[in-house]
Coordinates of C-alpha atoms in Angstrom, one line a residue:
X1 CA 161.4 186.9 47.7
X2 CA 164.4 189.0 46.9
X3 CA 167.1 187.4 49.0
X4 CA 168.5 183.9 49.5
X5 CA 168.4 181.8 52.7
X6 CA 171.4 182.3 55.0
X7 CA 171.4 186.0 55.6
X8 CA 170.4 187.8 58.8
X9 CA 166.9 188.5 57.4
X10 CA 164.6 187.7 54.5
X11 CA 163.2 190.1 52.0
X12 CA 159.9 189.9 50.1
X13 CA 158.4 192.2 47.5
X14 CA 154.6 192.3 47.7
X15 CA 154.3 194.0 44.3
X16 CA 156.1 191.1 42.7
X17 CA 153.4 188.9 44.2
X18 CA 150.8 190.9 42.3
X19 CA 149.5 193.2 45.0
X20 CA 148.7 196.9 44.3
X21 CA 147.9 198.4 47.7
X22 CA 148.5 195.5 50.2
X23 CA 147.8 195.5 53.9
X24 CA 150.1 193.0 55.7
X25 CA 148.6 190.4 58.1
X26 CA 150.8 188.4 60.5
X27 CA 150.3 185.2 62.5
X28 CA 152.4 183.0 64.7
X29 CA 151.8 179.6 66.3
X30 CA 153.4 176.3 67.2
X31 CA 152.6 172.6 67.1
X32 CA 152.0 172.1 70.9
X33 CA 152.3 168.8 72.6
X34 CA 151.7 166.9 69.4
X35 CA 155.5 167.1 69.3
X36 CA 155.6 164.8 72.3
X37 CA 153.9 162.1 70.1
X38 CA 156.4 162.7 67.3
X39 CA 159.3 162.4 69.8
X40 CA 157.9 159.2 71.4
X41 CA 157.4 157.6 68.0
X42 CA 160.6 159.1 66.5
X43 CA 158.7 160.3 63.5
X44 CA 159.3 163.9 62.6
X45 CA 158.5 164.3 58.9
X46 CA 154.9 165.8 59.3
X47 CA 155.0 168.2 62.2
X48 CA 156.5 170.9 60.0
X49 CA 153.3 170.8 57.9
X50 CA 151.4 171.3 61.1
X51 CA 153.6 174.3 62.0
X52 CA 152.9 176.0 58.7
X53 CA 149.2 175.1 58.7
X54 CA 148.4 176.6 62.1
X55 CA 149.6 180.1 60.9
X56 CA 148.6 180.2 57.3
X57 CA 145.1 178.9 58.0
X58 CA 144.8 181.8 60.5
X59 CA 145.9 184.2 57.7
X60 CA 143.4 183.1 55.1
X61 CA 140.4 183.5 57.4
X62 CA 141.2 187.2 57.3
X63 CA 141.1 187.2 53.5
X64 CA 144.9 187.3 53.3
X65 CA 147.1 185.3 50.9
X66 CA 150.2 183.9 52.8
X67 CA 153.4 185.4 51.3
X68 CA 156.2 184.0 53.4
X69 CA 157.0 181.9 56.4
X70 CA 159.9 181.7 58.9
X71 CA 160.5 178.9 61.5
X72 CA 162.2 178.6 64.9
X73 CA 163.4 175.2 65.9
X74 CA 164.8 174.9 69.5
X75 CA 166.5 171.6 70.4
X76 CA 168.3 170.1 73.4
X77 CA 170.8 168.4 71.1
X78 CA 170.9 168.9 67.4
X79 CA 170.2 165.7 65.5
X80 CA 170.9 166.5 61.8
X81 CA 168.6 163.8 60.4
X82 CA 165.8 164.7 62.6
X83 CA 166.2 168.4 61.9
X84 CA 166.2 167.6 58.2
X85 CA 162.9 165.7 58.5
X86 CA 161.3 168.6 60.4
X87 CA 162.5 171.2 57.8
X88 CA 161.3 169.0 54.9
X89 CA 157.9 169.1 56.5
X90 CA 158.0 172.9 56.8
X91 CA 159.0 173.2 53.2
X92 CA 156.1 170.9 52.2
X93 CA 153.7 173.0 54.2
X94 CA 154.8 176.1 52.5
X95 CA 154.4 174.4 49.1
X96 CA 150.8 173.4 50.0
X97 CA 150.1 177.0 51.1
X98 CA 151.7 178.6 48.1
X99 CA 154.1 180.8 50.3
X100 CA 157.8 181.2 50.4
X101 CA 160.1 179.9 53.1
X102 CA 162.4 182.8 53.5
X103 CA 164.4 181.9 56.6
X104 CA 164.4 180.6 60.1
X105 CA 166.5 179.8 63.2
X106 CA 167.8 176.7 64.8
X107 CA 168.9 177.0 68.4
X108 CA 170.7 174.3 70.4
X109 CA 169.9 174.8 74.1
X110 CA 171.1 172.0 76.4
X111 CA 169.9 172.6 79.9
X112 CA 166.7 174.2 78.6
X113 CA 165.5 171.1 76.7
X114 CA 166.3 167.4 77.3
X115 CA 168.5 165.9 74.7
X116 CA 165.7 164.4 72.6
X117 CA 163.2 167.2 73.1
X118 CA 162.6 170.1 70.7
X119 CA 160.0 172.8 70.1
X120 CA 158.8 174.5 67.0
X121 CA 157.3 178.0 66.4
X122 CA 156.3 179.5 63.1
X123 CA 155.7 183.0 61.8
X124 CA 153.7 183.7 58.6
X125 CA 153.0 187.0 56.9
X126 CA 150.3 187.5 54.3
X127 CA 148.7 190.3 52.4
X128 CA 145.2 191.4 51.4
X129 CA 144.3 194.4 49.2
X130 CA 143.2 197.3 51.3
X131 CA 139.5 197.2 52.0
X132 CA 139.1 193.5 51.2
X133 CA 139.9 192.0 54.5
X134 CA 137.4 189.6 56.1
X135 CA 136.3 191.0 59.4
X136 CA 133.0 189.2 60.0
X137 CA 131.1 192.5 59.6
X138 CA 129.4 191.1 56.4
X139 CA 127.8 188.2 58.2
X140 CA 124.0 188.4 58.1
X141 CA 121.0 186.5 59.4
X142 CA 120.2 183.7 57.0
X143 CA 123.8 183.0 56.0
X144 CA 124.6 179.3 55.6
X145 CA 127.6 177.6 57.2
X146 CA 129.7 175.2 55.1
X147 CA 132.0 172.9 57.1
X148 CA 135.3 171.7 55.5
X149 CA 136.4 168.3 56.7
X150 CA 139.5 168.1 58.8
X151 CA 142.2 165.6 58.3
X152 CA 142.0 164.4 61.9
X153 CA 143.0 166.0 65.2
X154 CA 145.1 168.7 63.5
X155 CA 147.2 170.2 66.3
X156 CA 144.9 170.6 69.3
X157 CA 144.0 168.6 72.4
X158 CA 147.1 166.5 72.4
X159 CA 147.7 166.7 76.2
X160 CA 144.3 165.0 76.6
X161 CA 145.1 162.6 73.7
X162 CA 148.4 161.5 75.3
X163 CA 146.7 160.9 78.7
X164 CA 144.1 158.7 77.1
X165 CA 146.8 156.7 75.2
X166 CA 148.8 156.3 78.4
X167 CA 145.7 155.3 80.4
X168 CA 144.9 152.7 77.7
X169 CA 148.5 151.4 77.8
X170 CA 148.9 151.6 74.1
X171 CA 152.1 151.6 72.1
X172 CA 152.5 154.3 69.4
X173 CA 154.1 151.7 67.2
X174 CA 151.2 149.3 67.5
X175 CA 148.0 149.4 65.4
X176 CA 145.6 152.3 66.0
X177 CA 142.5 151.0 67.7
X178 CA 140.3 153.1 65.4
X179 CA 142.3 152.4 62.1
X180 CA 143.8 149.0 61.6
X181 CA 145.6 150.1 58.5
X182 CA 148.0 152.4 60.4
X183 CA 150.0 152.5 63.5
X184 CA 148.8 154.7 66.3
X185 CA 151.6 157.2 65.7
X186 CA 150.8 157.4 62.0
X187 CA 147.2 158.1 62.7
X188 CA 147.8 160.7 65.5
X189 CA 150.5 162.5 63.5
X190 CA 148.3 163.0 60.4
X191 CA 149.2 166.6 59.6
X192 CA 146.8 169.5 59.8
X193 CA 145.0 170.2 56.6
X194 CA 146.0 173.4 54.8
X195 CA 142.9 175.2 53.5
X196 CA 144.6 178.2 51.9
X197 CA 144.3 177.5 48.1
X198 CA 140.6 176.3 48.5
X199 CA 139.6 179.3 50.6
X200 CA 141.3 181.8 48.3
X201 CA 139.4 180.3 45.4
X202 CA 136.1 180.5 47.4
X203 CA 136.7 184.2 48.2
X204 CA 136.8 185.0 44.5
X205 CA 133.1 184.0 44.2
X206 CA 132.2 187.0 46.2
X207 CA 129.9 185.0 48.4
X208 CA 132.0 184.3 51.5
X209 CA 131.1 186.6 54.4
X210 CA 133.5 185.1 56.9
X211 CA 135.9 182.2 57.5
X212 CA 136.6 180.5 60.8
X213 CA 139.6 178.2 61.5
X214 CA 138.5 175.6 64.0
X215 CA 141.4 175.1 66.4
X216 CA 141.4 174.7 70.2
X217 CA 138.0 175.5 71.5
X218 CA 136.3 173.7 68.6
X219 CA 133.2 175.1 66.8
X220 CA 131.8 176.4 70.1
X221 CA 134.5 178.9 70.8
X222 CA 135.9 179.7 67.3
X223 CA 132.8 180.6 65.4
X224 CA 131.8 183.5 67.7
X225 CA 135.0 185.2 66.7
X226 CA 133.5 186.1 63.3
X227 CA 130.0 187.0 64.5
X228 CA 128.7 190.5 64.6
X229 CA 126.8 191.6 67.8
X230 CA 123.3 190.3 68.0
X231 CA 123.8 187.2 65.9
X232 CA 124.3 183.5 66.7
X233 CA 125.1 180.3 64.8
X234 CA 123.1 177.1 65.0
X235 CA 125.1 174.0 64.2
X236 CA 123.5 170.6 63.5
X237 CA 126.1 168.3 65.1
X238 CA 124.5 165.3 63.2
X239 CA 125.1 166.9 59.8
X240 CA 128.5 165.3 59.3
X241 CA 130.0 161.9 60.3
X242 CA 132.3 162.2 63.3
X243 CA 135.6 160.6 62.3
X244 CA 136.7 157.4 64.1
X245 CA 139.6 159.0 66.0
X246 CA 137.2 161.3 67.8
X247 CA 134.7 158.6 68.6
X248 CA 137.6 156.5 70.0
X249 CA 138.9 159.3 72.2
X250 CA 135.5 160.0 73.6
X251 CA 134.8 156.4 74.4
X252 CA 138.3 155.4 75.7
X253 CA 138.7 158.6 77.7
X254 CA 135.1 158.9 78.9
X255 CA 134.9 162.4 77.4
X256 CA 131.4 163.7 77.1
X257 CA 130.2 165.2 73.8
X258 CA 130.1 168.8 75.0
X259 CA 133.7 168.6 76.2
X260 CA 134.7 167.0 72.9
X261 CA 133.1 169.9 71.0
X262 CA 135.0 172.4 73.0
X263 CA 138.4 170.6 72.8
X264 CA 138.6 169.2 69.2
X265 CA 137.5 170.1 65.7
X266 CA 135.5 166.9 65.7
X267 CA 135.9 166.6 61.9
X268 CA 135.4 170.2 60.8
X269 CA 138.6 172.1 60.4
X270 CA 137.3 175.3 58.7
X271 CA 133.9 176.9 58.3
X272 CA 132.8 179.3 55.5
X273 CA 129.9 181.6 56.3
X274 CA 128.2 182.2 52.9
X275 CA 125.4 184.3 51.4
X276 CA 122.5 181.9 50.6
X277 CA 122.5 182.9 46.9
X278 CA 126.2 182.2 46.5
X279 CA 126.5 179.0 48.6
X280 CA 126.6 176.6 45.6
X281 CA 129.3 178.7 43.9
X282 CA 131.3 178.7 47.1
X283 CA 130.8 174.9 47.5
X284 CA 131.9 174.3 43.9
X285 CA 135.1 176.3 44.4
X286 CA 136.0 174.5 47.6
X287 CA 135.3 171.0 46.1
X288 CA 137.3 171.8 43.0
X289 CA 140.3 172.2 45.3
X290 CA 139.7 168.9 47.0
X291 CA 137.7 169.8 50.0
X292 CA 134.9 167.7 51.5
X293 CA 132.1 170.2 52.2
X294 CA 128.9 169.8 54.2
X295 CA 126.2 172.4 55.1
X296 CA 126.3 172.3 58.9
X297 CA 124.2 175.2 60.1
X298 CA 122.8 178.7 59.7
X299 CA 123.2 182.2 61.2
X300 CA 120.2 183.6 63.1
X301 CA 119.4 186.2 65.8
X302 CA 121.0 185.7 69.2
X303 CA 118.6 185.3 72.1
X304 CA 119.4 187.8 74.8
X305 CA 121.7 186.0 77.3
X306 CA 122.0 183.0 75.0
X307 CA 125.0 181.3 73.5
X308 CA 126.7 182.6 70.4
X309 CA 127.0 179.0 69.1
X310 CA 124.3 176.5 69.7
X311 CA 125.0 172.8 68.8
X312 CA 121.8 170.9 68.3
X313 CA 121.5 167.1 68.0
X314 CA 124.8 166.8 70.0
X315 CA 123.6 163.6 71.7
X316 CA 122.5 162.0 68.4
X317 CA 126.0 162.7 67.0
X318 CA 127.7 160.9 69.8
X319 CA 125.5 157.8 70.5
X320 CA 126.2 156.1 73.8
X321 CA 127.8 159.2 75.4
X322 CA 126.1 161.8 77.5
X323 CA 126.9 165.5 77.9
X324 CA 127.5 166.9 81.4
X325 CA 124.6 168.7 82.9

């Protein structure tokens, strides 16, 4: 960064970050209706982490190192303490991602938003040396899939979550029915895990052929985004333990396993597609940076007319629940 906060724009020098011939990669996202939970619970210190996470995780899956981040906070009425909490979370997210917070905008818009409502958007820019971007073209039959554990719901599916909470007549300030050590708000507002440092370390092993950030659409819809034509991924849904929050949502909301798998990350927030002879080195690099890693599947040929992602043992992973026919 070569300019201070407060100007009309932020400057960043990629050469100062160690790049020789960088290609810039940009991403933008928001937090979605998870903000409605934060507003209802009057807890705003973690949604900024979510904001950063959703963009920087999208950068690293393309092989890019996040360089800088900007935020946009729109409010009905500016509450200084609440704004300070939100921005503190954004700063913490940037710290976790190793990128600079070089600016942002706060807009007060009564009439557009109710007094207590607000919305967040984030914009991240990263860089990768020319020719080193991850495109998925390197994925081969026989590659193994390493699933990195999520920290919870991350920032997807909250419209459904809120309907289930309302239907169950639960209080966000009361105990979480799936975690007696926390309130429901604390559990549901657990921030999105930021995988940047771990994934950048894994890339240095030379064994990562692709990375997939598991957001809305779950494993079913996000993994095909990194698949070359003619290949498919087979996922063993019983390979990892489904976290309690997802089991509770499925049972309390009567949500079948196949819909859960297309709505939530179900415990896997990032997937690394690895060459078989490098998988242990990749696993070691990820675990060294604090990730919980499980082998969850393989890459194989795609059957003509078949699905790009096949989840086997789905019923066994969700005992007591049945998928829709």
